[in-house]
CSV table of C-alpha atoms in Angstrom, one decimal:
chain,number,residue,atom,x,y,z
A,286,MET,CA,-69.1,-19.2,-11.1
A,287,THR,CA,-70.4,-16.2,-13.7
A,288,ARG,CA,-68.3,-13.6,-14.4
A,289,TYR,CA,-69.1,-9.9,-15.1
A,290,ALA,CA,-69.0,-10.1,-18.9
A,291,GLU,CA,-71.4,-12.9,-19.0
A,292,ALA,CA,-74.0,-11.2,-16.7
A,293,LEU,CA,-73.7,-8.2,-18.6
A,294,ALA,CA,-74.1,-9.6,-22.2
A,295,ALA,CA,-77.3,-11.3,-20.9
A,296,ALA,CA,-78.8,-8.0,-19.6
A,297,ASN,CA,-77.9,-6.5,-22.4
A,298,ALA,CA,-79.9,-8.9,-24.5
A,299,LEU,CA,-82.8,-8.8,-22.3
A,300,ALA,CA,-82.7,-4.9,-22.8
A,301,GLU,CA,-82.8,-5.5,-26.6
A,302,GLN,CA,-85.7,-7.7,-26.1
A,303,VAL,CA,-87.5,-5.4,-24.2
A,304,GLN,CA,-86.9,-2.8,-26.8
A,305,SER,CA,-88.0,-4.8,-29.7
A,306,TYR,CA,-91.4,-5.3,-28.1
A,307,VAL,CA,-91.7,-1.4,-27.5
A,308,ALA,CA,-91.3,-1.1,-31.1
A,309,ASP,CA,-93.3,-4.1,-32.3
A,310,GLY,CA,-97.0,-2.5,-33.6
A,311,ARG,CA,-98.6,-5.6,-32.0
A,312,PHE,CA,-98.2,-4.2,-28.6
A,313,LEU,CA,-99.0,-0.4,-29.4
A,314,PRO,CA,-101.2,1.1,-28.1
A,315,ARG,CA,-102.5,-1.0,-25.4
A,316,TYR,CA,-99.1,-2.3,-23.7
A,317,PHE,CA,-97.0,0.2,-25.0
A,318,ASP,CA,-97.0,1.9,-21.3
A,319,ARG,CA,-96.3,-1.4,-19.8
A,320,LEU,CA,-93.6,-2.4,-22.0
A,321,PHE,CA,-92.2,1.3,-22.0
A,322,GLY,CA,-91.9,1.7,-18.1
A,323,LEU,CA,-90.1,-2.2,-18.2
A,324,ARG,CA,-87.7,-0.9,-20.3
A,325,THR,CA,-86.8,2.6,-18.7
A,326,ALA,CA,-86.4,0.6,-15.3
A,327,LEU,CA,-84.2,-1.9,-17.0
A,328,GLY,CA,-82.1,0.9,-18.6
A,329,ASP,CA,-81.8,2.4,-15.1
A,330,ALA,CA,-80.6,-0.9,-13.8
A,331,LEU,CA,-78.7,-2.1,-16.3
A,332,ASP,CA,-76.6,1.8,-16.5
A,333,GLN,CA,-76.0,1.1,-12.5
A,334,PHE,CA,-74.7,-2.5,-13.1
A,335,ALA,CA,-72.4,-1.5,-15.8
A,336,ALA,CA,-71.0,1.4,-14.0
A,337,THR,CA,-70.7,0.1,-10.5
A,338,LEU,CA,-70.0,-4.0,-10.8
A,339,ILE,CA,-67.5,-3.9,-13.5
A,340,THR,CA,-64.7,-2.5,-10.5
A,341,VAL,CA,-65.3,-6.2,-8.3
A,342,PRO,CA,-62.8,-8.4,-9.3
A,343,GLY,CA,-63.0,-11.8,-10.3
A,344,ASP,CA,-66.4,-13.3,-9.7
A,345,ALA,CA,-69.0,-12.2,-8.0
A,346,ALA,CA,-72.4,-14.0,-6.8
A,347,VAL,CA,-74.9,-11.1,-8.1
A,348,PHE,CA,-73.1,-12.0,-11.4
A,349,ALA,CA,-74.7,-15.6,-11.4
A,350,THR,CA,-78.1,-14.0,-10.3
A,351,VAL,CA,-78.5,-11.7,-13.1
A,352,LEU,CA,-77.6,-14.3,-15.5
A,353,ASP,CA,-80.1,-16.5,-14.5
A,354,ARG,CA,-83.0,-13.9,-14.0
A,355,ALA,CA,-81.9,-12.3,-17.4
A,356,THR,CA,-82.1,-15.6,-19.2
A,357,ALA,CA,-85.1,-16.6,-17.6
A,358,ALA,CA,-86.8,-13.6,-18.8
A,359,ARG,CA,-85.6,-13.4,-22.1
A,360,ALA,CA,-87.2,-16.9,-22.4
A,361,THR,CA,-90.3,-16.2,-21.0
A,362,GLY,CA,-90.3,-13.2,-23.6
A,363,ALA,CA,-89.5,-15.7,-26.4
A,364,GLY,CA,-92.3,-15.6,-28.9
A,365,LEU,CA,-94.5,-12.9,-26.6
A,366,THR,CA,-97.8,-12.5,-27.7
A,367,PRO,CA,-99.9,-9.3,-27.0
A,368,ASP,CA,-102.4,-11.0,-24.3
A,369,ASP,CA,-102.4,-9.9,-20.9
A,370,GLY,CA,-101.3,-12.8,-18.7
A,371,ALA,CA,-98.5,-13.3,-21.3
A,372,VAL,CA,-97.2,-10.0,-21.0
A,373,GLU,CA,-98.0,-9.7,-17.1
A,374,ARG,CA,-95.6,-13.1,-17.0
A,375,TYR,CA,-93.1,-11.4,-19.1
A,376,ALA,CA,-93.2,-8.2,-16.8
A,377,ALA,CA,-92.5,-10.1,-13.4
A,378,ALA,CA,-89.6,-11.8,-15.0
A,379,VAL,CA,-88.3,-8.5,-16.6
A,380,THR,CA,-88.7,-7.3,-13.1
A,381,ARG,CA,-86.6,-9.7,-11.2
A,382,ALA,CA,-83.8,-9.2,-13.6
A,383,THR,CA,-84.3,-5.7,-12.8
A,384,GLU,CA,-83.9,-6.4,-9.2
A,385,ALA,CA,-80.9,-8.5,-9.8
A,386,LEU,CA,-79.1,-5.7,-11.6
A,387,ARG,CA,-79.5,-3.3,-8.5
A,388,ALA,CA,-77.7,-5.6,-6.2
A,389,ARG,CA,-75.5,-3.8,-3.8
A,390,PRO,CA,-72.3,-4.3,-4.6
A,391,PRO,CA,-69.7,-6.5,-1.9
A,392,GLY,CA,-68.6,-4.2,0.7
A,393,GLU,CA,-71.0,-1.1,-0.1
A,394,ALA,CA,-73.3,-1.8,3.1
A,395,ALA,CA,-70.2,-0.9,5.0
A,396,ARG,CA,-69.6,2.3,3.5
A,397,GLY,CA,-72.0,4.6,6.0
A,398,PRO,CA,-75.2,5.1,7.1
A,399,ALA,CA,-77.9,5.1,3.9
A,400,ALA,CA,-79.9,8.2,3.2
A,401,PRO,CA,-83.4,8.7,4.3
A,402,LEU,CA,-86.1,6.5,2.9
A,403,LEU,CA,-86.4,7.8,-0.8
A,404,ARG,CA,-85.1,11.5,-0.4
A,405,GLY,CA,-83.1,12.7,-3.4
A,406,ALA,CA,-83.6,9.2,-5.3
A,407,LEU,CA,-85.4,10.3,-7.8
A,408,ARG,CA,-84.0,13.8,-8.5
A,409,VAL,CA,-82.7,14.2,-12.0
A,410,THR,CA,-78.2,15.1,-12.1
A,411,PRO,CA,-77.5,17.8,-14.5
A,412,ALA,CA,-75.2,16.8,-17.0
A,413,GLY,CA,-71.7,17.4,-15.9
A,414,SER,CA,-72.3,17.3,-12.3
A,415,ALA,CA,-73.4,13.7,-11.5
A,416,PRO,CA,-71.3,11.7,-9.2
A,417,HIS,CA,-69.9,8.6,-10.2
A,418,PRO,CA,-71.9,5.6,-9.6
A,419,GLY,CA,-69.1,3.6,-8.3
A,420,ALA,CA,-66.8,6.4,-7.1
A,421,ALA,CA,-66.4,4.6,-4.1
A,422,LEU,CA,-65.0,1.6,-5.5
A,423,VAL,CA,-62.2,3.5,-7.5
A,424,ALA,CA,-59.9,6.4,-6.9
A,425,ASP,CA,-61.3,9.5,-5.4
A,426,THR,CA,-60.0,11.6,-8.3
A,427,ALA,CA,-62.0,9.6,-11.0
A,428,PRO,CA,-63.9,11.9,-13.3
A,429,SER,CA,-67.6,12.4,-12.6
A,430,PRO,CA,-69.5,11.3,-15.8
A,431,ALA,CA,-73.3,12.7,-16.1
A,432,GLU,CA,-75.7,10.6,-15.1
A,433,PRO,CA,-77.0,8.0,-17.5
A,434,TYR,CA,-79.6,9.1,-19.9
A,435,TYR,CA,-81.5,5.8,-18.6
A,436,THR,CA,-81.3,6.9,-15.3
A,437,SER,CA,-83.2,10.6,-15.7
A,438,LEU,CA,-85.9,9.0,-18.1
A,439,ALA,CA,-86.9,6.5,-15.5
A,440,LYS,CA,-86.8,9.1,-12.7
A,441,LEU,CA,-89.2,11.4,-14.7
A,442,PHE,CA,-91.9,8.5,-15.9
A,443,PRO,CA,-94.1,8.0,-13.1
A,444,VAL,CA,-94.4,3.6,-13.6
A,445,GLU,CA,-96.3,3.7,-10.2
A,446,ALA,CA,-98.8,5.5,-11.8
A,447,THR,CA,-99.2,3.4,-14.8
A,448,MET,CA,-99.5,0.8,-12.6
A,449,LEU,CA,-102.5,2.6,-10.8
A,450,TYR,CA,-104.4,3.8,-13.5
A,451,PRO,CA,-105.5,0.6,-15.2
A,452,ILE,CA,-107.0,-0.7,-11.2
A,453,ALA,CA,-108.9,2.9,-11.3
A,454,ASP,CA,-109.9,2.7,-14.7
A,455,THR,CA,-111.7,-0.5,-13.7
A,456,ILE,CA,-113.1,0.4,-10.7
A,457,ALA,CA,-114.6,3.4,-11.9
A,458,GLY,CA,-116.3,1.5,-15.4
A,459,THR,CA,-118.3,4.1,-17.0
A,460,ASP,CA,-118.6,6.2,-14.0
A,461,ARG,CA,-117.0,9.5,-15.6
A,462,ALA,CA,-116.8,11.6,-12.3
A,463,LEU,CA,-115.2,8.5,-10.3
A,464,ARG,CA,-112.5,8.3,-13.0
A,465,LEU,CA,-111.9,11.7,-13.1
A,466,LEU,CA,-111.4,11.4,-8.9
A,467,LEU,CA,-109.2,8.4,-8.8
A,468,ILE,CA,-107.1,10.0,-11.5
A,469,ALA,CA,-106.9,13.1,-9.5
A,470,LEU,CA,-106.2,10.9,-6.5
A,471,ILE,CA,-103.1,8.9,-8.5
A,472,ALA,CA,-101.8,12.4,-9.5
A,473,LEU,CA,-101.2,13.3,-6.1
A,474,VAL,CA,-99.7,10.1,-5.1
A,475,VAL,CA,-97.1,11.0,-8.2
A,476,VAL,CA,-96.7,14.8,-6.6
A,477,ALA,CA,-96.1,13.4,-3.3
A,478,VAL,CA,-93.9,10.6,-4.2
A,479,ARG,CA,-91.5,13.0,-6.4
A,480,TRP,CA,-91.7,15.9,-3.7
A,481,ARG,CA,-89.9,13.8,-1.5
A,482,GLY,CA,-88.0,11.7,-3.9
A,483,THR,CA,-86.2,14.7,-5.7
A,484,GLN,CA,-85.4,16.8,-2.2
A,485,ASP,CA,-82.0,17.8,-2.5
A,486,ALA,CA,-79.4,17.5,0.8
A,487,ALA,CA,-81.3,20.6,2.0
A,488,GLY,CA,-84.6,19.3,1.5
A,489,VAL,CA,-85.5,21.4,-1.8
A,490,PRO,CA,-87.7,19.3,-4.2
A,491,ASP,CA,-87.0,19.8,-7.9
A,492,ALA,CA,-90.4,21.4,-8.8
A,493,ALA,CA,-89.5,20.8,-12.8
A,494,ALA,CA,-89.0,17.1,-12.3
A,495,ILE,CA,-92.2,17.0,-10.4
A,496,ALA,CA,-94.3,18.8,-13.1
A,497,VAL,CA,-92.3,16.7,-16.0
A,498,SER,CA,-93.7,13.6,-14.2
A,499,LEU,CA,-97.1,14.6,-13.6
A,500,ALA,CA,-97.4,15.6,-17.3
A,501,SER,CA,-96.4,12.5,-18.1
A,502,PHE,CA,-98.9,10.7,-16.2
A,503,LEU,CA,-101.5,13.1,-17.5
A,504,LEU,CA,-100.4,11.9,-20.9
A,505,TYR,CA,-100.7,8.3,-20.4
A,506,VAL,CA,-104.3,8.4,-19.3
A,507,ALA,CA,-105.0,10.6,-22.3
A,508,THR,CA,-103.6,7.8,-24.5
A,509,LEU,CA,-105.7,5.3,-22.7
A,510,GLY,CA,-108.8,7.9,-22.9
A,511,GLY,CA,-109.0,8.7,-19.9
A,512,PHE,CA,-110.1,12.1,-20.5
A,513,GLY,CA,-112.2,11.4,-23.5
A,514,ASP,CA,-111.5,11.0,-27.1
A,515,LEU,CA,-110.7,13.2,-29.8
A,516,ALA,CA,-113.2,13.8,-33.1
A,517,GLY,CA,-111.3,10.6,-34.7
A,518,GLY,CA,-112.5,8.3,-32.3
A,519,ALA,CA,-110.7,6.2,-29.2
A,520,ALA,CA,-108.0,4.7,-32.4
A,521,GLN,CA,-106.4,8.2,-33.5
A,522,THR,CA,-106.8,9.1,-29.8
A,523,GLN,CA,-104.3,6.7,-29.1
A,524,GLN,CA,-102.2,7.1,-31.9
A,525,TRP,CA,-101.8,10.3,-31.9
A,526,LEU,CA,-101.1,11.0,-27.8
A,527,ALA,CA,-99.1,7.8,-27.8
A,528,PHE,CA,-96.9,9.8,-30.7
A,529,VAL,CA,-96.8,13.0,-28.4
A,530,THR,CA,-96.1,11.1,-25.3
A,531,ILE,CA,-93.1,9.1,-26.8
A,532,ILE,CA,-91.8,12.3,-28.2
A,533,TRP,CA,-92.3,13.8,-24.7
A,534,VAL,CA,-90.4,11.3,-22.6
A,535,ALA,CA,-87.6,11.2,-25.2
A,536,LEU,CA,-86.9,14.9,-25.4
A,537,VAL,CA,-87.6,16.4,-21.8
A,538,PRO,CA,-84.9,14.3,-20.3
A,539,LEU,CA,-82.4,15.9,-22.0
A,540,ALA,CA,-83.6,19.3,-21.2
A,541,LEU,CA,-83.3,18.6,-17.2
A,542,ARG,CA,-80.3,17.0,-17.5
A,543,ARG,CA,-78.8,20.3,-18.3
A,544,PRO,CA,-77.2,22.4,-15.7
A,545,ARG,CA,-79.8,24.7,-14.0
A,546,HIS,CA,-79.3,27.7,-11.6
């Protein structure tokens, strides 16, 4: 049987591989957002896995699944080239590894009824007030650490929108008006999903987190030339806006993770 340490090491190795491609100049700017979205989702799942499953004694079937999926994804990514088909195959393999990391720990299903679908799942918990992901597996008096940074980052970056926009761009072609209409529709999807996903126990959504997610999507679209190019042309537009996007998605979670009143 595979043990926790082996599974965690394999998942960490995959995260490092994904990060290497995020920083690889061959994949910028065309594939940056795709790989960045994979990295944030994988990092979020890895944080959850490390915080929760470490309390499971001995062997667990989920560890073998994580090891297998993470190893397979790394093999798929070995020598990855900047090609649409290759990147999508790698993305699919990383997604399978991410899903394996999100497996529910043994006995979790018996802890009570599940929360309403999506409600609160995307809410960014301020630093110092986040509940411990594995609190139900340890003593009730265990300290509650802040939500992992990767978790906050993944919640604020609308990965679903970055998957929809390339399709919308293909549909629109050279029709600028249609492209703007489709961008607006995707923006509405981002707001709707996060309106539900950031609600607290009283049903109040987190307006700041919704605004940040929407701004992140619009920056992503601008980086790909969805709103036109700067005076320096498409290449300058992509480089400048990719730079701004990186700074934005890296720093904003730090502000929202602070206690807010």
